[in-house]
mmCIF file of C-alpha atoms and ligand atoms in Angstrom:
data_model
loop_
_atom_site.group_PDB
_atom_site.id
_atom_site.type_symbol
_atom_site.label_atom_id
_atom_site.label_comp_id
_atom_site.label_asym_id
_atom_site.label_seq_id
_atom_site.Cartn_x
_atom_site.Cartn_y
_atom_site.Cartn_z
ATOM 1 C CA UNK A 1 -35.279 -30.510 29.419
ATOM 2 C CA UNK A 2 -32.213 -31.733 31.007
ATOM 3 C CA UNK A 3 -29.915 -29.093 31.939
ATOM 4 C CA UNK A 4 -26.426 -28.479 32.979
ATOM 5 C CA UNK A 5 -25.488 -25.678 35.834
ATOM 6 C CA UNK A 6 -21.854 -24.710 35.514
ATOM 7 C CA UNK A 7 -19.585 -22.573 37.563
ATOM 8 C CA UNK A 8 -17.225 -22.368 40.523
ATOM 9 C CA UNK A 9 -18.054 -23.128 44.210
ATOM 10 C CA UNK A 10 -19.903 -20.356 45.581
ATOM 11 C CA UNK A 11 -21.616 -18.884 41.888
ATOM 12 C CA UNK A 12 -25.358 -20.006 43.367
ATOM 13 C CA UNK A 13 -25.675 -23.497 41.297
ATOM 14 C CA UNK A 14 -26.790 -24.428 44.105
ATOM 15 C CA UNK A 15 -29.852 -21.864 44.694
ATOM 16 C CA UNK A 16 -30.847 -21.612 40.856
ATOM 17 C CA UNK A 17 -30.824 -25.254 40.366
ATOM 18 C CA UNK A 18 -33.637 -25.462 43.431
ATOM 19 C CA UNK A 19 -35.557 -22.526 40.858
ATOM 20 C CA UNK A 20 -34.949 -24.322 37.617
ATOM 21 C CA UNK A 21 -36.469 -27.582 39.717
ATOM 22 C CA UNK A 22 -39.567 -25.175 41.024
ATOM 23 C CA UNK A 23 -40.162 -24.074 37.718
ATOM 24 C CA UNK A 24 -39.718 -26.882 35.261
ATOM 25 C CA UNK A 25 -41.114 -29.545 37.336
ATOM 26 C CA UNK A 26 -37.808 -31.997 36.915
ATOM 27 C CA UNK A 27 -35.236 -33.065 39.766
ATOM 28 C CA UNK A 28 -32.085 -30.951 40.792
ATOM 29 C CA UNK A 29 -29.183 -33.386 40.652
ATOM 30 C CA UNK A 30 -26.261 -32.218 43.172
ATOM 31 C CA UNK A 31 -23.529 -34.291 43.430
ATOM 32 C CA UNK A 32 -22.219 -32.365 46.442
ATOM 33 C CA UNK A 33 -25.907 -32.764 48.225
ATOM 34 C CA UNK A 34 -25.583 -37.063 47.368
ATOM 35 C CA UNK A 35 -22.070 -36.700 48.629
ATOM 36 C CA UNK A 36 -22.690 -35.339 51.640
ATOM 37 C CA UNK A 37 -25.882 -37.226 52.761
ATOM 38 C CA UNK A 38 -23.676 -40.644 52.298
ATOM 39 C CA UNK A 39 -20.873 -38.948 54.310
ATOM 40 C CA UNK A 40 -23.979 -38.209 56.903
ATOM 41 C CA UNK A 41 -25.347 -41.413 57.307
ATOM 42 C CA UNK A 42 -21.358 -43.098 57.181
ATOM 43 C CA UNK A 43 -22.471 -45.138 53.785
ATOM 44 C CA UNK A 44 -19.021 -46.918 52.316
ATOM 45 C CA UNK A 45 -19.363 -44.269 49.335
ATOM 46 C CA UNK A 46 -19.494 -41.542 51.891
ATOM 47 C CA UNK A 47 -16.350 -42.842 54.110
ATOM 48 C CA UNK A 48 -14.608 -43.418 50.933
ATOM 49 C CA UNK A 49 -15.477 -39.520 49.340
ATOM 50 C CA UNK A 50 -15.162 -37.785 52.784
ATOM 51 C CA UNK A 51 -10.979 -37.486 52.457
ATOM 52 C CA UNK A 52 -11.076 -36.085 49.555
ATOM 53 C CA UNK A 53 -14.298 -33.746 49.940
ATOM 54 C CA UNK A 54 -12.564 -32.556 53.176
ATOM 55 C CA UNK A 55 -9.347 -31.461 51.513
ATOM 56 C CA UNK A 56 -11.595 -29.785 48.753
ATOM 57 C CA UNK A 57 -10.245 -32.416 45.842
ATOM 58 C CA UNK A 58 -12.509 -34.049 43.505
ATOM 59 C CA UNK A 59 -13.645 -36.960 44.236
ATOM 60 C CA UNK A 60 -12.534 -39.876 42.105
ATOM 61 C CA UNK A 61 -14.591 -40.136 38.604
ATOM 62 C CA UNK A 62 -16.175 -43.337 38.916
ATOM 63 C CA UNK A 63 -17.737 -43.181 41.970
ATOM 64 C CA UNK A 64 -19.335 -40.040 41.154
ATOM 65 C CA UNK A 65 -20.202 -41.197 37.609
ATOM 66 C CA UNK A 66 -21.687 -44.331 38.988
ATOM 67 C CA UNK A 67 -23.737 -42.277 40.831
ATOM 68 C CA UNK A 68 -25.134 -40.046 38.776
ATOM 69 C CA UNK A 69 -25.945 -42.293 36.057
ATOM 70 C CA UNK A 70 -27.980 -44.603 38.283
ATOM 71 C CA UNK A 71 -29.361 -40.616 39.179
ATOM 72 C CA UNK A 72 -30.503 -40.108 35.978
ATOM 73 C CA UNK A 73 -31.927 -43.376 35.412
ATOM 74 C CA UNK A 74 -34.837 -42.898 37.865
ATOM 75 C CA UNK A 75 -38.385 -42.750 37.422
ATOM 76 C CA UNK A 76 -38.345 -38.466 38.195
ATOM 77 C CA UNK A 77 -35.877 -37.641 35.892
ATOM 78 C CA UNK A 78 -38.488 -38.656 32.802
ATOM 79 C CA UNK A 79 -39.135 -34.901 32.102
ATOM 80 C CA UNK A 80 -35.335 -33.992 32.544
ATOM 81 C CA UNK A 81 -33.074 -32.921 35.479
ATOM 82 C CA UNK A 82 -30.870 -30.336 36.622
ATOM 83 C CA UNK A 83 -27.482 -31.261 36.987
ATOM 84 C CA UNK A 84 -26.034 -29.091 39.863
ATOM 85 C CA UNK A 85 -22.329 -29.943 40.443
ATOM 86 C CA UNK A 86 -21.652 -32.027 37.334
ATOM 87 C CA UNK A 87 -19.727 -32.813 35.205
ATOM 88 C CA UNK A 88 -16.709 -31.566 37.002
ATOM 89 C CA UNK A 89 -14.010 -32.383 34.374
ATOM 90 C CA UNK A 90 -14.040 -33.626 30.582
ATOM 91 C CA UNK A 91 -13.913 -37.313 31.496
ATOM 92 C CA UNK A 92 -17.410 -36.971 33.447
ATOM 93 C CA UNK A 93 -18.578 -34.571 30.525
ATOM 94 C CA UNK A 94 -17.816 -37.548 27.874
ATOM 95 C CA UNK A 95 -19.161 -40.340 30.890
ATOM 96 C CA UNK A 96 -22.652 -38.007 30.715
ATOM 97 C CA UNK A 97 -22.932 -37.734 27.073
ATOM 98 C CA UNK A 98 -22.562 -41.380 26.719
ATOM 99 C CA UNK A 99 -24.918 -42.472 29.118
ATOM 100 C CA UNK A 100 -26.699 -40.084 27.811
ATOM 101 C CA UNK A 101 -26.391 -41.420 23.853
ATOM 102 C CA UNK A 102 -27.407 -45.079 25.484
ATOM 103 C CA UNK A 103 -30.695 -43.351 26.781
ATOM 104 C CA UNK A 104 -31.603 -41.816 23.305
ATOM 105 C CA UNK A 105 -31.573 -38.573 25.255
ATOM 106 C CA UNK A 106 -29.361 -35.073 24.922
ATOM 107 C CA UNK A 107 -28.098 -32.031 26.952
ATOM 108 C CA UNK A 108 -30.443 -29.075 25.929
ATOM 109 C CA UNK A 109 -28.243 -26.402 27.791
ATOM 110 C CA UNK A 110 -25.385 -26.054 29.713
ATOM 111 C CA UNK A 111 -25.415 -22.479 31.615
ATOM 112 C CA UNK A 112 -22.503 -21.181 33.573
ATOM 113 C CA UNK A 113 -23.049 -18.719 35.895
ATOM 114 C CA UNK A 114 -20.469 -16.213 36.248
ATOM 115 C CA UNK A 115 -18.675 -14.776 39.655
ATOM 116 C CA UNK A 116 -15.700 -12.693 39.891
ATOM 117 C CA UNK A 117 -12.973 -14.767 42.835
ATOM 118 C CA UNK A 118 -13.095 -11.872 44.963
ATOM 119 C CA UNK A 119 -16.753 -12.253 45.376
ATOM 120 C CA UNK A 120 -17.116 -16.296 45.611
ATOM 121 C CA UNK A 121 -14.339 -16.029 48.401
ATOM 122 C CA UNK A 122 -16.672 -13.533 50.068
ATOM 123 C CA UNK A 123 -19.915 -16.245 49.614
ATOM 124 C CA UNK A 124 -18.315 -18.866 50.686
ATOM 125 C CA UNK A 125 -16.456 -18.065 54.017
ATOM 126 C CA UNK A 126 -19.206 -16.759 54.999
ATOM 127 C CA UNK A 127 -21.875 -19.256 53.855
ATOM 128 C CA UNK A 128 -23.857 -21.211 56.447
ATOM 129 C CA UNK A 129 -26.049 -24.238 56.274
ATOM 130 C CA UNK A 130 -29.059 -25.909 57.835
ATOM 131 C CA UNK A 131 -27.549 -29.564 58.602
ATOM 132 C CA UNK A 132 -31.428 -30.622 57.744
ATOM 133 C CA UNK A 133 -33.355 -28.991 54.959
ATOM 134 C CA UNK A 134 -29.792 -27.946 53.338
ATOM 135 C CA UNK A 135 -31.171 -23.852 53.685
ATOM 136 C CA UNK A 136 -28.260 -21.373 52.813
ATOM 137 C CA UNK A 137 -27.558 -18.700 55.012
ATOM 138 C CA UNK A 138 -24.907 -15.862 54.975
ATOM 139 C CA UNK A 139 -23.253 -14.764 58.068
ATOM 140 C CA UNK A 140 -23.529 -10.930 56.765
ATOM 141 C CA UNK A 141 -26.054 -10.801 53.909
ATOM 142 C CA UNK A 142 -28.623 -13.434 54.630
ATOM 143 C CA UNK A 143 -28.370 -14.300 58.058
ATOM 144 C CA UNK A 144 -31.302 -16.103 59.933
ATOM 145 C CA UNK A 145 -33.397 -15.023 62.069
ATOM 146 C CA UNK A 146 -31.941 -16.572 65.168
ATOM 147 C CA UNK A 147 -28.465 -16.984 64.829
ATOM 148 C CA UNK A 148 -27.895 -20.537 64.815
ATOM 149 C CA UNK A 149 -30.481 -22.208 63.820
ATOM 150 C CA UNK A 150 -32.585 -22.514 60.637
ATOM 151 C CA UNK A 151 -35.330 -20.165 59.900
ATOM 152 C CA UNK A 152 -37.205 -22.967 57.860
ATOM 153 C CA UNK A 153 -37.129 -25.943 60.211
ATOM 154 C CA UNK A 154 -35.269 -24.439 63.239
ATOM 155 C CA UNK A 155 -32.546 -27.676 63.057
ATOM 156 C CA UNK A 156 -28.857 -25.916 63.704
ATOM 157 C CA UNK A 157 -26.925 -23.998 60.978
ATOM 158 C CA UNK A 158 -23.295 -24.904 60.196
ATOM 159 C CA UNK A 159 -20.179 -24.166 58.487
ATOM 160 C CA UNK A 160 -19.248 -26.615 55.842
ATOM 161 C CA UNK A 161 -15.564 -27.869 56.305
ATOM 162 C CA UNK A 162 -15.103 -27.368 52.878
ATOM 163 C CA UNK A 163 -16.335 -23.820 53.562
ATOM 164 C CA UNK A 164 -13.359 -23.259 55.933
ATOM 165 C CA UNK A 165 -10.397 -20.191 54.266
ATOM 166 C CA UNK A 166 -7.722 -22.783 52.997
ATOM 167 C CA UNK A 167 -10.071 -25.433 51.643
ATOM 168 C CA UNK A 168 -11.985 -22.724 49.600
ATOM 169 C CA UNK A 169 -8.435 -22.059 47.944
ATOM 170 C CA UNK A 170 -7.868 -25.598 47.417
ATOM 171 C CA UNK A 171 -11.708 -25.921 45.965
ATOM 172 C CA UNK A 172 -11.120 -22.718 43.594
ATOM 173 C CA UNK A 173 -8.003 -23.985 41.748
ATOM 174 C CA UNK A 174 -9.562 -27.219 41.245
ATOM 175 C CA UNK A 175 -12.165 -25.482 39.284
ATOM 176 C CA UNK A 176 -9.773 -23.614 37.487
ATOM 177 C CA UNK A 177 -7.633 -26.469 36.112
ATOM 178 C CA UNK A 178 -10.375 -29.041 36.070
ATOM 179 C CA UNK A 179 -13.936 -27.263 35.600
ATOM 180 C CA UNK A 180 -12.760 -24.691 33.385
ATOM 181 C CA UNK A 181 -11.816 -26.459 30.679
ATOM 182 C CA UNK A 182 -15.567 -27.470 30.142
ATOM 183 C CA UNK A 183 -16.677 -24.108 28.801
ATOM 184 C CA UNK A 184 -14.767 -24.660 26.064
ATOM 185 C CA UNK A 185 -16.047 -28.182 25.968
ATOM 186 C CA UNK A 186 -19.408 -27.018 25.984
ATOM 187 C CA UNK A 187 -19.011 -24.086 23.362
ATOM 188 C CA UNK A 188 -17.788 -26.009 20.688
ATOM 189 C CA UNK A 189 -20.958 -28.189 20.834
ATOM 190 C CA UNK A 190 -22.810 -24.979 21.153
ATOM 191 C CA UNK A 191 -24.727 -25.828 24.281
ATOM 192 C CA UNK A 192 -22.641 -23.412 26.554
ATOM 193 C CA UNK A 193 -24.385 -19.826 27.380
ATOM 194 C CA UNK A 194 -23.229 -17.905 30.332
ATOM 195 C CA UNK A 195 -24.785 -15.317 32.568
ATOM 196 C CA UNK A 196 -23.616 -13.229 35.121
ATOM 197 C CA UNK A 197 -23.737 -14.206 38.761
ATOM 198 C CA UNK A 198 -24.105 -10.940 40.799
ATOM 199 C CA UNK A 199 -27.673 -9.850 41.074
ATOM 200 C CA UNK A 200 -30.400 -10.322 43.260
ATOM 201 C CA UNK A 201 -31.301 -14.227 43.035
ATOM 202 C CA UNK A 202 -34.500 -13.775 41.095
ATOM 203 C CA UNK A 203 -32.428 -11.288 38.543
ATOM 204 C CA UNK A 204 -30.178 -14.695 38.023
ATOM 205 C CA UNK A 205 -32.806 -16.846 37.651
ATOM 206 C CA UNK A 206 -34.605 -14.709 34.839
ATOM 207 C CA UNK A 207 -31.055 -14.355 33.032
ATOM 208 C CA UNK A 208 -30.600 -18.363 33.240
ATOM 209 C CA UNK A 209 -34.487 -18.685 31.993
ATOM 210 C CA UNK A 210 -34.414 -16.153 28.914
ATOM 211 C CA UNK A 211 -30.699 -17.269 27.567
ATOM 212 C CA UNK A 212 -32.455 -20.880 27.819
ATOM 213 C CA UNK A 213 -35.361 -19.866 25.561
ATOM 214 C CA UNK A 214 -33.346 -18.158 23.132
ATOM 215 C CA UNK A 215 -31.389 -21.465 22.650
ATOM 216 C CA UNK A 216 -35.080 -23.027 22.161
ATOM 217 C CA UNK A 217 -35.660 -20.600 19.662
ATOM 218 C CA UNK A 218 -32.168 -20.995 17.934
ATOM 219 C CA UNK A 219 -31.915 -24.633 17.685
HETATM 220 P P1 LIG B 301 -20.249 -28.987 45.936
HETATM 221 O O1 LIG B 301 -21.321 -29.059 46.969
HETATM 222 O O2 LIG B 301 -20.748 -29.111 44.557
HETATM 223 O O3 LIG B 301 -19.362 -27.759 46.131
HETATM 224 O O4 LIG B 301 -19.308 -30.257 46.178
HETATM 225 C C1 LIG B 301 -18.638 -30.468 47.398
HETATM 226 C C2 LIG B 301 -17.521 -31.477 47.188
HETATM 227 O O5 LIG B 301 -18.080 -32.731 46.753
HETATM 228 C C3 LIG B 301 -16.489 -31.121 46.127
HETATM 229 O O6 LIG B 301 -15.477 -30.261 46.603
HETATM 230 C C4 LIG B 301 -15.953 -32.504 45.759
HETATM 231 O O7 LIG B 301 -15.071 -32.990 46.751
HETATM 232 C C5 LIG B 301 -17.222 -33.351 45.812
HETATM 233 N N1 LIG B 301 -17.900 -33.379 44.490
HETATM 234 C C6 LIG B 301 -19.112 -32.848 44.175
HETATM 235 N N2 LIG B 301 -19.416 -33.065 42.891
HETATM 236 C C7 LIG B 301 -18.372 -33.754 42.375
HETATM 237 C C8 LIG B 301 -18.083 -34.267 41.091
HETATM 238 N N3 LIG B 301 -18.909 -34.107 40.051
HETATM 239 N N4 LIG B 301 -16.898 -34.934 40.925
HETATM 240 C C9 LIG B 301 -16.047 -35.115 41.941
HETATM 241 N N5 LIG B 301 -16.257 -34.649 43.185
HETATM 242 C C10 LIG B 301 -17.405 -33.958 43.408
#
């Protein structure tokens, strides 16, 4: 099963991908997570993405593409993958699908998840992280325990700098001119199914699960 997650910064791709993972056995795949762990440990990927991840562009196509596909190509990612983050624009859509065509393999779904602007602008100012085990906190409706620090591993929570007011506007019309365009993408190869976003997490993950099966059952 190798599925995509679509949707703007701050829909939850993020959470449900790390459910879809739980449940189907096969790897989550976030660009954003491999992105930031080579900006971490200062790799010459990481130096080079960092500018642009800072200012809230994308980063250029064939580094990320580079990195996915060798992604993809790994011993987990037998049984399928979740792809968290990516594409982000047509040209990575077409760089998938051939890859993809090379490996004899196909996308079974794409599934966008759906949140109104209001409401991601809300998620992500006041989204916190754990800088270790990647746990997401909100500052009002999911704090943790101890404010600060991680509830899972205790390490110390953050705000990404991506997270910060006029990056989030910078990261939202990127999705808008760039993202967007991929439902439309998507639909006309009938993959593309969306649900809607707001709901408790596990209310998300069942929509995401049924509107998969009924694809199953249509195809
Ligand atoms: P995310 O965690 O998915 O919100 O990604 C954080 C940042 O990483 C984005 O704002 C981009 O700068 C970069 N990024 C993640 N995925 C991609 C991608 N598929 N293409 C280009 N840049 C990406």
């Amino acid at each position: 099963m190798n599925i995509v997650l679509l949707g703007a910064p701050g829909a939850g791709k993020g959470t449900q991908g790390k459910n879809l993972s739980e449940r189907f056995k096969i790897p989550q795949i976030s660009t954003g997570d491999i992105l930031r762990a080579n900006v971490r440990s200062k790799t010459t990927l990481g130096q080079k993405a960092k500018e642009y991840m800072d200012r809230g562009a994308l980063v250029p196509d064939n580094v990320v593409v580079d990195m996915v596909v060798e992604r993809i190509q790994a011993e987990d990612c037998i049984n399928g993958f979740i792809l968290d983050g990516f594409p982000r624009n047509i040209r990575q859509a077409e760089a998938l699908e051939s890859t993809l065509d090379g490996m004899n393999k196909k996308i079974d779904a794409v599934v966008g998840i759906n949140v109104d602007r209001k409401e991601l602008i809300r998620r992500l100012s006041g989204r916190r992280v754990c800088r270790k085990c990647g746990a997401n906190y909100h500052v009002i409706f999911s704090p943790p325990l101890n404010i600060g620090s991680c509830d899972k591993c205790n390490s110390e929570i953050y705000q990404r700098d991506d997270d910060k007011e006029e990056t989030i506007e910078a990261r939202l019309k990127v999705y808008e001119e760039e993202t967007f365009p991929l439902i439309e993408y998507y639909s006309k190869k009938h993959l593309y199914r969306a649900v809607d976003g707001i709901g408790s997490i596990d209310q998300i993950t069942k929509a995401i699960l049924d509107t998969i099966e009924k694809g199953r059952n249509n195809s």
